[in-house]
Short mmCIF file of C-alpha atoms in Angstrom, two decimals:
data_model
loop_
_atom_site.label_atom_id
_atom_site.label_comp_id
_atom_site.label_asym_id
_atom_site.label_seq_id
_atom_site.Cartn_x
_atom_site.Cartn_y
_atom_site.Cartn_z
CA MET A 22 1.56 -57.29 -20.86
CA VAL A 23 2.14 -59.27 -17.55
CA LEU A 24 0.39 -56.95 -15.24
CA ALA A 25 -2.67 -56.17 -17.37
CA GLN A 26 -4.61 -58.70 -15.62
CA LEU A 27 -3.71 -56.58 -12.34
CA GLY A 28 -4.30 -53.23 -13.62
CA GLY A 29 -7.99 -54.49 -15.26
CA SER A 30 -8.90 -55.93 -11.66
CA ILE A 31 -8.02 -52.68 -9.66
CA SER A 32 -9.88 -50.84 -12.50
CA ARG A 33 -12.96 -53.06 -12.00
CA ALA A 34 -12.90 -52.50 -8.31
CA LEU A 35 -12.58 -49.01 -8.45
CA GLN A 36 -15.29 -48.68 -11.14
CA GLN A 37 -17.61 -50.83 -8.99
CA MET A 38 -17.05 -48.40 -6.15
CA SER A 39 -18.09 -45.31 -8.50
CA ASN A 40 -21.26 -47.38 -9.49
CA ALA A 41 -22.33 -47.48 -5.83
CA THR A 42 -24.86 -45.21 -4.83
CA VAL A 43 -23.35 -44.10 -1.63
CA ILE A 44 -19.88 -44.47 -0.67
CA ASP A 45 -19.61 -45.81 2.86
CA GLU A 46 -17.62 -48.12 5.08
CA LYS A 47 -19.00 -51.23 3.26
CA VAL A 48 -18.22 -49.84 0.10
CA LEU A 49 -14.46 -48.77 1.00
CA ASN A 50 -13.70 -51.96 2.58
CA GLU A 51 -15.15 -54.14 -0.51
CA CYS A 52 -13.16 -52.03 -3.17
CA LEU A 53 -9.79 -52.35 -0.96
CA ASN A 54 -10.69 -55.87 -0.24
CA GLU A 55 -10.70 -56.41 -4.34
CA ILE A 56 -7.51 -54.41 -4.78
CA THR A 57 -5.74 -56.30 -1.85
CA ARG A 58 -6.70 -59.66 -3.66
CA ALA A 59 -5.37 -58.85 -7.05
CA LEU A 60 -2.23 -57.15 -5.88
CA LEU A 61 -1.42 -60.65 -3.71
CA GLN A 62 -2.70 -62.70 -6.93
CA SER A 63 0.22 -60.66 -8.50
CA ASP A 64 2.72 -61.92 -6.07
CA VAL A 65 3.42 -58.54 -4.54
CA GLN A 66 4.67 -59.02 -1.16
CA PHE A 67 1.87 -59.22 1.80
CA LYS A 68 3.60 -56.69 3.93
CA LEU A 69 3.36 -54.05 1.39
CA VAL A 70 -0.02 -54.54 0.48
CA ARG A 71 -1.25 -54.85 4.33
CA ASP A 72 0.71 -51.46 5.09
CA MET A 73 -0.91 -50.32 1.67
CA GLN A 74 -4.51 -51.25 2.84
CA THR A 75 -4.01 -49.24 6.41
CA ASN A 76 -3.08 -46.18 4.85
CA ILE A 77 -5.54 -45.61 2.39
CA LYS A 78 -7.79 -46.37 5.54
CA LYS A 79 -5.99 -43.39 7.37
CA ILE A 80 -6.26 -41.26 4.07
CA VAL A 81 -9.73 -41.82 3.54
CA ASN A 82 -11.63 -41.28 6.89
CA LEU A 83 -14.95 -41.17 5.35
CA GLU A 84 -16.64 -39.95 8.58
CA ASP A 85 -14.35 -36.60 8.87
CA LEU A 86 -14.78 -35.94 4.58
CA ALA A 87 -17.60 -33.02 4.60
CA ALA A 88 -20.61 -34.00 2.28
CA GLY A 89 -19.36 -31.69 -0.37
CA HIS A 90 -16.14 -33.95 -0.94
CA ASN A 91 -16.12 -35.98 -4.03
CA LYS A 92 -14.98 -39.23 -2.04
CA ARG A 93 -14.62 -41.61 -5.13
CA LYS A 94 -11.79 -38.69 -6.49
CA ILE A 95 -10.49 -39.05 -2.88
CA ILE A 96 -10.23 -42.81 -2.73
CA GLN A 97 -9.10 -42.99 -6.37
CA GLN A 98 -6.18 -40.83 -5.58
CA ALA A 99 -5.23 -42.65 -2.40
CA VAL A 100 -4.92 -45.93 -3.99
CA PHE A 101 -3.00 -44.41 -6.74
CA ASN A 102 -0.67 -42.73 -4.20
CA GLU A 103 -0.06 -45.83 -2.23
CA LEU A 104 0.73 -48.08 -5.43
CA CYS A 105 3.18 -45.22 -6.44
CA LYS A 106 4.68 -45.53 -3.17
CA ILE A 107 5.13 -49.12 -3.53
CA LEU A 108 6.89 -48.72 -6.99
CA ASP A 109 8.90 -45.83 -5.71
CA ALA A 110 12.44 -46.13 -4.20
CA GLY A 111 12.33 -42.63 -3.10
CA LYS A 112 15.59 -41.30 -5.11
CA PRO A 113 16.67 -41.23 -8.73
CA SER A 114 19.19 -43.57 -9.92
CA PHE A 115 22.77 -42.53 -11.54
CA THR A 116 22.17 -40.88 -14.74
CA PRO A 117 25.11 -41.63 -17.56
CA LYS A 118 26.16 -37.98 -19.18
CA LYS A 119 27.26 -37.76 -22.84
CA GLY A 120 31.01 -37.30 -23.32
CA LYS A 121 31.90 -38.71 -19.93
CA PRO A 122 33.01 -42.30 -19.85
CA SER A 123 30.29 -44.27 -17.18
CA VAL A 124 30.63 -47.99 -16.22
CA VAL A 125 27.34 -49.60 -15.92
CA MET A 126 27.58 -53.14 -14.97
CA PHE A 127 25.05 -55.57 -14.93
CA VAL A 128 24.16 -58.28 -12.18
CA GLY A 129 21.32 -61.07 -11.99
CA LEU A 130 20.69 -64.61 -11.50
CA GLN A 131 21.65 -66.62 -14.94
CA GLY A 132 18.30 -66.98 -17.27
CA SER A 133 17.18 -63.45 -16.27
CA GLY A 134 17.78 -62.20 -19.56
CA LYS A 135 20.99 -60.09 -18.56
CA THR A 136 22.67 -60.13 -21.91
CA THR A 137 19.54 -59.49 -24.26
CA THR A 138 19.02 -56.28 -21.53
CA CYS A 139 22.46 -55.32 -22.04
CA THR A 140 22.09 -54.57 -25.67
CA LYS A 141 18.63 -52.93 -25.47
CA TYR A 142 20.20 -50.63 -22.86
CA ALA A 143 22.79 -50.10 -25.23
CA TYR A 144 20.73 -49.60 -28.03
CA TYR A 145 18.31 -47.31 -26.42
CA HIS A 146 21.08 -44.96 -25.20
CA GLN A 147 22.68 -45.20 -28.57
CA LYS A 148 19.47 -43.97 -30.37
CA LYS A 149 19.43 -41.20 -27.86
CA GLY A 150 22.79 -39.66 -28.72
CA TRP A 151 25.13 -41.44 -26.51
CA LYS A 152 28.20 -43.65 -27.55
CA PRO A 153 27.66 -47.37 -25.93
CA ALA A 154 29.97 -50.02 -25.86
CA LEU A 155 29.48 -53.73 -24.71
CA VAL A 156 31.83 -55.96 -22.62
CA CYS A 157 31.44 -59.64 -21.94
CA ALA A 158 32.98 -60.53 -18.87
CA ASP A 159 30.57 -63.78 -18.13
CA THR A 160 33.31 -66.54 -18.58
CA PHE A 161 31.04 -69.11 -16.49
CA ARG A 162 28.04 -69.40 -19.17
CA ALA A 163 29.31 -71.22 -22.49
CA GLY A 164 27.77 -69.24 -25.35
CA ALA A 165 27.68 -65.95 -23.50
CA PHE A 166 30.03 -64.15 -25.52
CA ASP A 167 28.59 -65.46 -28.59
CA GLN A 168 25.35 -64.10 -27.96
CA LEU A 169 26.47 -60.83 -26.57
CA LYS A 170 28.52 -60.69 -29.86
CA GLN A 171 25.46 -61.45 -31.88
CA ASN A 172 23.04 -59.29 -30.48
CA ALA A 173 25.85 -56.41 -30.54
CA THR A 174 26.49 -56.83 -33.97
CA LYS A 175 22.90 -56.76 -34.81
CA ALA A 176 22.37 -53.30 -32.84
CA LYS A 177 25.95 -52.21 -34.34
CA ILE A 178 27.44 -51.55 -31.37
CA PRO A 179 31.12 -52.22 -30.64
CA PHE A 180 31.98 -55.15 -28.30
CA TYR A 181 34.75 -56.69 -26.41
CA GLY A 182 35.14 -60.32 -25.00
CA SER A 183 37.49 -63.24 -25.22
CA TYR A 184 37.38 -67.09 -25.85
CA MET A 185 40.62 -67.63 -24.54
CA GLU A 186 40.64 -65.64 -21.15
CA SER A 187 39.07 -67.48 -18.25
CA ASP A 188 39.40 -64.54 -15.69
CA PRO A 189 36.32 -62.22 -16.00
CA VAL A 190 38.03 -59.70 -13.70
CA LYS A 191 40.72 -59.25 -16.66
CA ILE A 192 38.31 -58.76 -19.57
CA ALA A 193 36.21 -56.45 -17.53
CA VAL A 194 39.43 -54.10 -17.09
CA ASP A 195 40.66 -54.63 -20.37
CA GLY A 196 37.47 -53.92 -22.18
CA VAL A 197 36.70 -50.89 -19.93
CA ASP A 198 40.42 -49.28 -20.84
CA ARG A 199 39.86 -50.00 -24.37
CA PHE A 200 36.29 -48.37 -24.89
CA LYS A 201 37.57 -45.58 -22.93
CA LYS A 202 40.61 -44.78 -25.34
CA GLU A 203 37.79 -45.03 -27.90
CA ASN A 204 35.61 -42.25 -26.28
CA CYS A 205 32.79 -44.23 -25.51
CA ASP A 206 30.81 -42.70 -22.89
CA LEU A 207 28.69 -45.60 -21.80
CA ILE A 208 30.59 -48.89 -21.34
CA ILE A 209 28.33 -51.83 -20.37
CA VAL A 210 29.88 -54.71 -18.62
CA ASP A 211 27.73 -58.29 -18.56
CA THR A 212 28.50 -60.63 -15.89
CA SER A 213 27.76 -64.34 -14.85
CA GLY A 214 25.13 -64.19 -12.52
CA ARG A 215 26.98 -65.64 -9.50
CA HIS A 216 27.30 -63.90 -6.40
CA LYS A 217 30.94 -64.91 -5.34
CA GLN A 218 31.89 -63.88 -8.81
CA GLU A 219 30.57 -60.42 -8.84
CA ALA A 220 32.08 -59.57 -5.56
CA ALA A 221 35.56 -60.39 -6.64
CA LEU A 222 34.79 -58.54 -9.78
CA PHE A 223 34.02 -55.43 -7.82
CA GLU A 224 37.18 -55.92 -5.45
CA GLU A 225 39.73 -56.24 -8.13
CA MET A 226 38.14 -53.57 -10.78
CA ARG A 227 40.41 -50.96 -10.52
CA GLN A 228 37.79 -48.29 -11.07
CA LYS A 229 34.38 -49.37 -9.24
CA PRO A 230 31.31 -49.11 -11.80
CA ASP A 231 29.43 -45.96 -12.07
CA LEU A 232 26.15 -47.87 -11.67
CA VAL A 233 25.26 -51.64 -10.80
CA ILE A 234 21.95 -52.67 -12.34
CA PHE A 235 20.01 -55.52 -11.14
CA VAL A 236 18.15 -57.22 -13.83
CA MET A 237 15.46 -59.54 -12.64
CA ASP A 238 12.87 -61.99 -14.67
CA SER A 239 9.37 -60.99 -13.89
CA SER A 240 8.36 -64.64 -13.76
CA ILE A 241 9.77 -65.52 -10.45
CA GLY A 242 7.22 -64.38 -8.10
CA GLN A 243 7.07 -64.49 -4.30
CA ALA A 244 11.01 -65.15 -4.46
CA ALA A 245 11.59 -61.46 -6.02
CA PHE A 246 11.68 -59.82 -2.61
CA ASP A 247 14.66 -62.61 -0.98
CA GLN A 248 16.56 -62.56 -4.47
CA ALA A 249 16.81 -58.81 -4.86
CA GLN A 250 17.52 -58.75 -0.84
CA ALA A 251 20.59 -61.35 -1.50
CA PHE A 252 21.92 -59.50 -4.36
CA LYS A 253 21.68 -56.18 -2.62
CA GLN A 254 23.88 -57.27 0.62
CA SER A 255 26.50 -58.62 -2.24
CA VAL A 256 26.78 -55.80 -4.29
CA ALA A 257 25.97 -52.16 -4.39
CA VAL A 258 22.71 -52.38 -6.67
CA GLY A 259 21.96 -48.79 -7.77
CA ALA A 260 18.95 -49.52 -10.32
CA VAL A 261 16.45 -52.80 -11.41
CA ILE A 262 15.58 -53.28 -14.87
CA VAL A 263 12.32 -55.99 -14.68
CA THR A 264 12.60 -58.42 -17.43
CA LYS A 265 9.86 -60.68 -19.70
CA MET A 266 6.98 -58.26 -18.35
CA ASP A 267 5.19 -59.48 -21.85
CA GLY A 268 4.50 -63.33 -20.53
CA HIS A 269 1.98 -64.65 -18.83
CA ALA A 270 3.77 -64.31 -15.34
CA LYS A 271 2.17 -62.07 -12.38
CA GLY A 272 4.95 -59.83 -12.36
CA GLY A 273 3.81 -58.06 -8.68
CA GLY A 274 6.77 -59.50 -7.24
CA ALA A 275 9.56 -57.98 -9.61
CA LEU A 276 7.96 -54.78 -8.84
CA SER A 277 7.87 -55.25 -5.01
CA ALA A 278 11.70 -55.98 -5.44
CA VAL A 279 12.06 -52.02 -5.48
CA ALA A 280 11.33 -52.52 -1.38
CA ALA A 281 13.86 -54.92 -1.36
CA THR A 282 16.77 -52.83 -2.99
CA LYS A 283 15.55 -49.72 -2.29
CA SER A 284 16.50 -48.87 -5.75
CA PRO A 285 14.55 -47.56 -8.69
CA VAL A 286 13.21 -49.66 -11.46
CA ILE A 287 14.76 -47.64 -14.54
CA PHE A 288 13.51 -50.00 -17.55
CA ILE A 289 10.91 -52.76 -18.27
CA GLY A 290 11.52 -55.34 -20.80
CA THR A 291 8.49 -56.20 -22.79
CA GLY A 292 9.20 -58.52 -25.20
CA GLU A 293 12.49 -60.07 -27.07
CA HIS A 294 12.69 -57.38 -30.03
CA MET A 295 15.27 -54.58 -29.22
CA ASP A 296 13.00 -51.78 -28.98
CA GLU A 297 10.45 -53.61 -26.82
CA PHE A 298 12.00 -51.73 -23.69
CA GLU A 299 10.28 -49.15 -21.50
CA VAL A 300 11.44 -46.41 -19.72
CA PHE A 301 10.19 -47.05 -16.29
CA ASP A 302 8.31 -44.01 -14.70
CA VAL A 303 6.41 -44.56 -11.47
CA LYS A 304 3.66 -42.19 -12.30
CA PRO A 305 2.90 -42.78 -15.82
CA PHE A 306 3.03 -46.60 -15.19
CA VAL A 307 0.77 -46.44 -12.17
CA SER A 308 -1.99 -44.60 -14.67
CA ARG A 309 -1.58 -46.74 -17.05
CA LEU A 310 -2.16 -49.60 -14.79
CA LEU A 311 -5.63 -48.07 -13.27
CA GLY A 312 -6.54 -47.38 -17.01
CA MET A 313 -6.04 -43.60 -16.65
CA GLY A 314 -3.86 -43.34 -19.55
CA ASP A 315 -0.35 -41.65 -20.20
CA TRP A 316 -0.66 -38.72 -22.25
CA SER A 317 2.70 -37.41 -21.98
CA GLY A 318 4.06 -40.94 -22.72
CA PHE A 319 1.78 -41.26 -25.71
CA MET A 320 2.87 -37.51 -27.07
CA ASP A 321 6.52 -38.82 -26.71
CA LYS A 322 5.87 -41.58 -29.37
CA ILE A 323 4.01 -39.14 -31.34
CA HIS A 324 7.08 -36.76 -31.40
CA GLU A 325 9.42 -39.71 -31.94
CA VAL A 326 7.77 -41.17 -35.15
CA VAL A 327 6.45 -38.01 -36.82
CA PRO A 328 9.47 -35.56 -37.78
CA MET A 329 8.70 -31.91 -36.63
CA ASP A 330 8.93 -31.09 -40.52
CA GLN A 331 6.45 -33.30 -41.39
CA GLN A 332 3.76 -32.08 -38.59
CA PRO A 333 2.76 -28.92 -40.21
CA GLU A 334 1.97 -30.95 -43.58
CA LEU A 335 0.37 -33.64 -41.68
CA LEU A 336 -2.20 -31.39 -40.42
CA GLN A 337 -2.50 -29.39 -43.93
CA LYS A 338 -3.74 -32.74 -45.30
CA LEU A 339 -6.24 -33.23 -42.26
CA SER A 340 -7.64 -29.92 -42.76
CA GLU A 341 -8.35 -30.67 -46.72
CA GLY A 342 -9.74 -34.03 -45.98
CA ASN A 343 -8.21 -35.62 -48.89
CA PHE A 344 -6.99 -39.00 -47.92
CA THR A 345 -4.55 -41.11 -50.28
CA LEU A 346 -3.17 -44.51 -49.97
CA ARG A 347 0.32 -42.82 -49.71
CA ILE A 348 -0.92 -40.99 -46.29
CA MET A 349 -2.28 -44.25 -45.27
CA TYR A 350 1.16 -45.81 -46.02
CA GLU A 351 3.39 -43.07 -44.01
CA GLN A 352 0.63 -43.68 -41.10
CA PHE A 353 1.30 -46.97 -40.98
CA GLN A 354 5.13 -46.68 -41.09
CA ASN A 355 4.48 -44.24 -38.15
CA ILE A 356 2.38 -46.93 -36.35
CA LEU A 357 4.95 -49.79 -36.62
CA LYS A 358 7.91 -47.21 -35.68
CA MET A 359 5.46 -46.53 -32.13
CA GLY A 360 6.53 -50.02 -31.22
CA PRO A 361 3.86 -52.47 -29.66
CA ILE A 362 0.29 -51.41 -30.31
CA SER A 363 -0.88 -52.41 -27.05
CA GLN A 364 1.99 -50.46 -25.26
CA VAL A 365 0.58 -47.48 -27.39
CA PHE A 366 -3.00 -48.41 -26.88
CA SER A 367 -2.67 -48.45 -22.78
CA MET A 368 -1.29 -44.56 -22.83
CA LEU A 369 -5.00 -43.83 -23.82
CA PRO A 370 -7.14 -43.15 -20.94
CA GLY A 371 -10.06 -45.55 -20.44
CA PHE A 372 -7.87 -48.27 -22.00
CA SER A 373 -6.88 -51.59 -20.52
CA ALA A 374 -4.00 -53.30 -21.52
CA GLU A 375 -5.81 -56.52 -21.47
CA LEU A 376 -8.21 -55.17 -24.54
CA MET A 377 -5.29 -55.92 -27.12
CA PRO A 378 -4.24 -60.07 -26.31
CA LYS A 379 -0.76 -60.53 -27.32
CA GLY A 380 -1.80 -62.77 -30.42
CA ARG A 381 -4.24 -60.15 -31.62
CA GLU A 382 -1.32 -57.44 -31.51
CA LYS A 383 0.90 -59.68 -33.73
CA GLU A 384 -1.79 -60.19 -35.91
CA SER A 385 -2.37 -56.33 -36.52
CA GLN A 386 1.01 -55.56 -37.03
CA ALA A 387 1.40 -58.36 -39.30
CA LYS A 388 -1.92 -57.51 -41.21
CA ILE A 389 -0.11 -53.70 -41.59
CA LYS A 390 2.97 -55.01 -42.94
CA ARG A 391 1.18 -57.34 -45.09
CA TYR A 392 -0.82 -53.98 -46.65
CA MET A 393 2.62 -51.76 -47.03
CA THR A 394 3.77 -54.60 -49.28
CA MET A 395 0.48 -54.56 -51.50
CA MET A 396 1.05 -50.73 -51.50
CA ASP A 397 4.74 -50.96 -52.64
CA SER A 398 3.45 -52.48 -55.95
CA MET A 399 1.23 -49.71 -56.79
CA THR A 400 1.99 -46.91 -59.42
CA ASN A 401 2.69 -43.23 -57.96
CA GLU A 402 -0.97 -42.33 -59.70
CA GLU A 403 -3.04 -45.44 -57.69
CA LEU A 404 -1.47 -43.97 -54.50
CA ASP A 405 -2.03 -40.44 -54.95
CA SER A 406 -5.46 -40.66 -56.09
CA SER A 407 -8.21 -40.11 -53.48
CA ASN A 408 -10.77 -41.32 -55.69
CA PRO A 409 -10.96 -45.04 -54.97
CA LYS A 410 -12.96 -45.78 -58.14
CA ILE A 411 -9.47 -45.63 -60.42
CA MET A 412 -8.85 -49.19 -58.36
CA ASN A 413 -10.47 -51.49 -61.45
CA GLU A 414 -10.17 -55.33 -61.65
CA SER A 415 -6.88 -55.26 -63.73
CA ARG A 416 -5.38 -52.91 -61.76
CA ILE A 417 -6.16 -55.14 -58.55
CA MET A 418 -5.00 -58.35 -60.19
CA ARG A 419 -1.60 -56.62 -60.95
CA ILE A 420 -1.24 -55.52 -57.48
CA ALA A 421 -1.90 -59.04 -56.04
CA ARG A 422 0.54 -60.41 -58.56
CA GLY A 423 3.34 -58.03 -57.84
CA SER A 424 2.68 -58.12 -54.17
CA GLY A 425 2.29 -62.04 -54.00
CA ARG A 426 -0.85 -62.01 -52.23
CA GLN A 427 -4.69 -62.88 -52.99
CA VAL A 428 -6.92 -60.64 -54.93
CA ARG A 429 -9.32 -60.79 -52.01
CA GLU A 430 -6.34 -59.59 -49.64
CA VAL A 431 -5.75 -56.49 -52.05
CA MET A 432 -9.75 -56.01 -51.96
CA GLU A 433 -9.47 -56.14 -48.16
CA MET A 434 -6.54 -53.45 -47.63
CA LEU A 435 -8.89 -51.48 -50.36
CA GLU A 436 -12.00 -51.62 -47.82
CA GLU A 437 -9.89 -50.41 -44.73
CA TYR A 438 -8.65 -47.81 -46.71
CA LYS A 439 -12.21 -46.46 -47.29
CA ARG A 440 -13.10 -46.70 -43.59
CA LEU A 441 -10.23 -44.83 -42.85
CA ALA A 442 -10.78 -41.98 -45.80
CA LYS A 443 -14.43 -41.73 -43.89
CA ILE A 444 -13.16 -41.01 -40.86
CA TRP A 445 -10.44 -38.71 -42.30
CA SER A 446 -13.11 -36.84 -44.48
CA LYS A 447 -14.89 -36.08 -40.87
CA MET A 448 -11.93 -33.91 -39.92
CA LYS A 449 -12.36 -31.58 -43.47
CA GLY A 450 -12.36 -27.49 -42.84
CA LEU A 451 -10.68 -27.52 -39.51
CA LYS A 452 -8.65 -24.29 -39.21
CA PHE A 453 -5.10 -24.45 -38.17
CA PRO A 454 -2.73 -21.41 -37.77
CA LYS A 455 -0.05 -21.31 -40.39
CA LYS A 456 2.61 -23.05 -37.99
CA GLY A 457 0.27 -25.79 -37.63
CA ASP A 458 -1.01 -25.36 -33.85
CA MET A 459 -2.52 -28.49 -32.49
CA SER A 460 -4.31 -26.40 -30.13
CA ALA A 461 -6.20 -24.91 -33.05
CA LEU A 462 -7.62 -28.25 -33.62
CA SER A 463 -8.66 -28.99 -29.51
CA ARG A 464 -10.57 -25.33 -30.04
CA ASN A 465 -12.35 -26.31 -33.25
CA MET A 466 -13.25 -29.58 -32.87
CA ASN A 467 -15.75 -30.10 -30.03
CA ALA A 468 -16.56 -33.76 -28.34
CA GLN A 469 -19.42 -34.22 -30.61
CA GLN A 470 -17.24 -34.19 -33.70
CA MET A 471 -14.39 -36.22 -31.89
CA GLY A 472 -17.12 -38.82 -31.12
CA LYS A 473 -17.90 -39.12 -34.81
CA VAL A 474 -14.54 -39.70 -35.66
CA LEU A 475 -13.70 -42.53 -32.73
CA PRO A 476 -14.22 -46.20 -33.02
CA PRO A 477 -17.33 -47.07 -31.16
CA GLN A 478 -15.67 -49.38 -28.81
CA MET A 479 -12.69 -46.88 -28.09
CA LEU A 480 -15.67 -44.22 -27.32
CA GLN A 481 -17.14 -46.97 -24.97
CA GLN A 482 -13.80 -47.43 -23.31
CA ILE A 483 -13.54 -44.11 -22.60
CA GLY A 484 -16.76 -43.90 -21.02
CA GLY A 485 -18.88 -42.55 -23.61
CA MET A 486 -19.35 -38.98 -24.43
CA GLY A 487 -18.99 -37.71 -20.99
CA GLY A 488 -15.92 -39.52 -20.35
CA LEU A 489 -14.69 -38.05 -23.86
CA GLN A 490 -15.94 -34.34 -22.69
CA SER A 491 -13.87 -34.73 -19.74
CA LEU A 492 -10.80 -36.61 -21.68
CA MET A 493 -10.59 -33.19 -24.01
CA LYS A 494 -10.61 -30.66 -20.88
CA GLN A 495 -7.35 -32.90 -19.83
CA MET A 496 -5.56 -32.70 -23.47
CA GLY A 497 -6.60 -28.78 -23.18
CA SER A 498 -5.35 -28.43 -19.61
CA ALA A 499 -2.21 -30.55 -19.80
CA LYS A 500 -1.39 -28.93 -23.35
CA ASP A 501 -0.12 -32.06 -24.16
CA MET A 502 -2.29 -32.64 -26.94
CA MET A 503 -0.96 -28.99 -28.15
CA GLY A 504 2.21 -29.93 -28.44
CA MET A 505 1.44 -33.11 -30.23
CA PHE A 506 1.94 -31.64 -33.84
CA GLY A 507 4.51 -28.80 -33.11
CA GLY A 508 2.16 -26.38 -31.68
CA GLY A 509 1.60 -25.03 -28.04
CA ASN A 510 4.89 -24.31 -26.00
#
């Protein structure tokens, strides 16, 4: 993730301050200077950074704070609030409504990833129950229609464009009219990324779009602010989507462009694939940036991938402590559905996105897919047995041949199974009400038990047993964890 480095730097500055015996002016200044340096290095505009520093100093007046106050907490909260202020446009963007046709126009410079983002936006809404359609009004770039056609076909989304017509306005109007007749409720118009052509498109379209989304490439650095301002003067930008947040670019410039357009960032693109597209919500985003996690986002992911009817059954298996290869296969399927692993990890408090470098994330997902291919070559008896001893030499060789893998790879997969089975067995005996209420798990499981289950590196990242205890309190009070498997309303 582009901002992993920034998040890491800010977290370390706050951590160093927390380690100080006494919080005085010197410690506060050192912490703020470190945060300022990190933001400037990430291309956040200088004026925004300076204002942020001034505001924090006003809020955190150490002399006025009584002895009983938790100064660390107050400083951390002030940093959190000010970062939210930089990224918050202070107003929501237009939200399309199901069943009522909305026209959304995408603008932005060429090369910013506009066409791919149009399809991701359509695909996201299609999964949520909308009926989207794509219109290619980019007649300037050769191959623009081919690209949109290819993307739309892959995502099974209707599209419209023309190889013959050179007038983008006519294509846009015809496409919008056609899809309205077909009862599409989200009509997305891709444009060429040229100011003058966009202005003409706006003036001549019989119906102005309901929303104009400005697509910005995160790698353009400090130029982001000026570019966003230029587009805002040319067209009525209502929302921003920041792309290429998975590269090595600094990304802060693109996020500070919110201040230039005074329009909210609604999504960020975190990769080339269709599902590498995240809803941008300021508070959870800043929380993850500071290593404070995003429980609600994590729970949403869980709810998305584990169907409600499977949740009580999963809890039942958990309490029995019988971990089979079939259960491992199902959980691997769920992990892959969750999207990029680093994205999911960054939602856990105490985790920094820096922990999962891009290469390692792809490696992990490839390994999971490899394991699943091997399990596809197993019999029902092998998948449903919780006794690893049934895996004799001839079975292992048959699985290796059937999946086209080496014997040592099958052995490695079985070792991983034993490791996970050991963790799973520690959950044995936990009592659940019949409906499978996750709150029962949090009541029955204390920090000591949870500590045994977590990998040592994860426990260390959370802040040891002390961090785990406070985390479990958060989980209990937020009731987020309780809803994880369909319990706790």
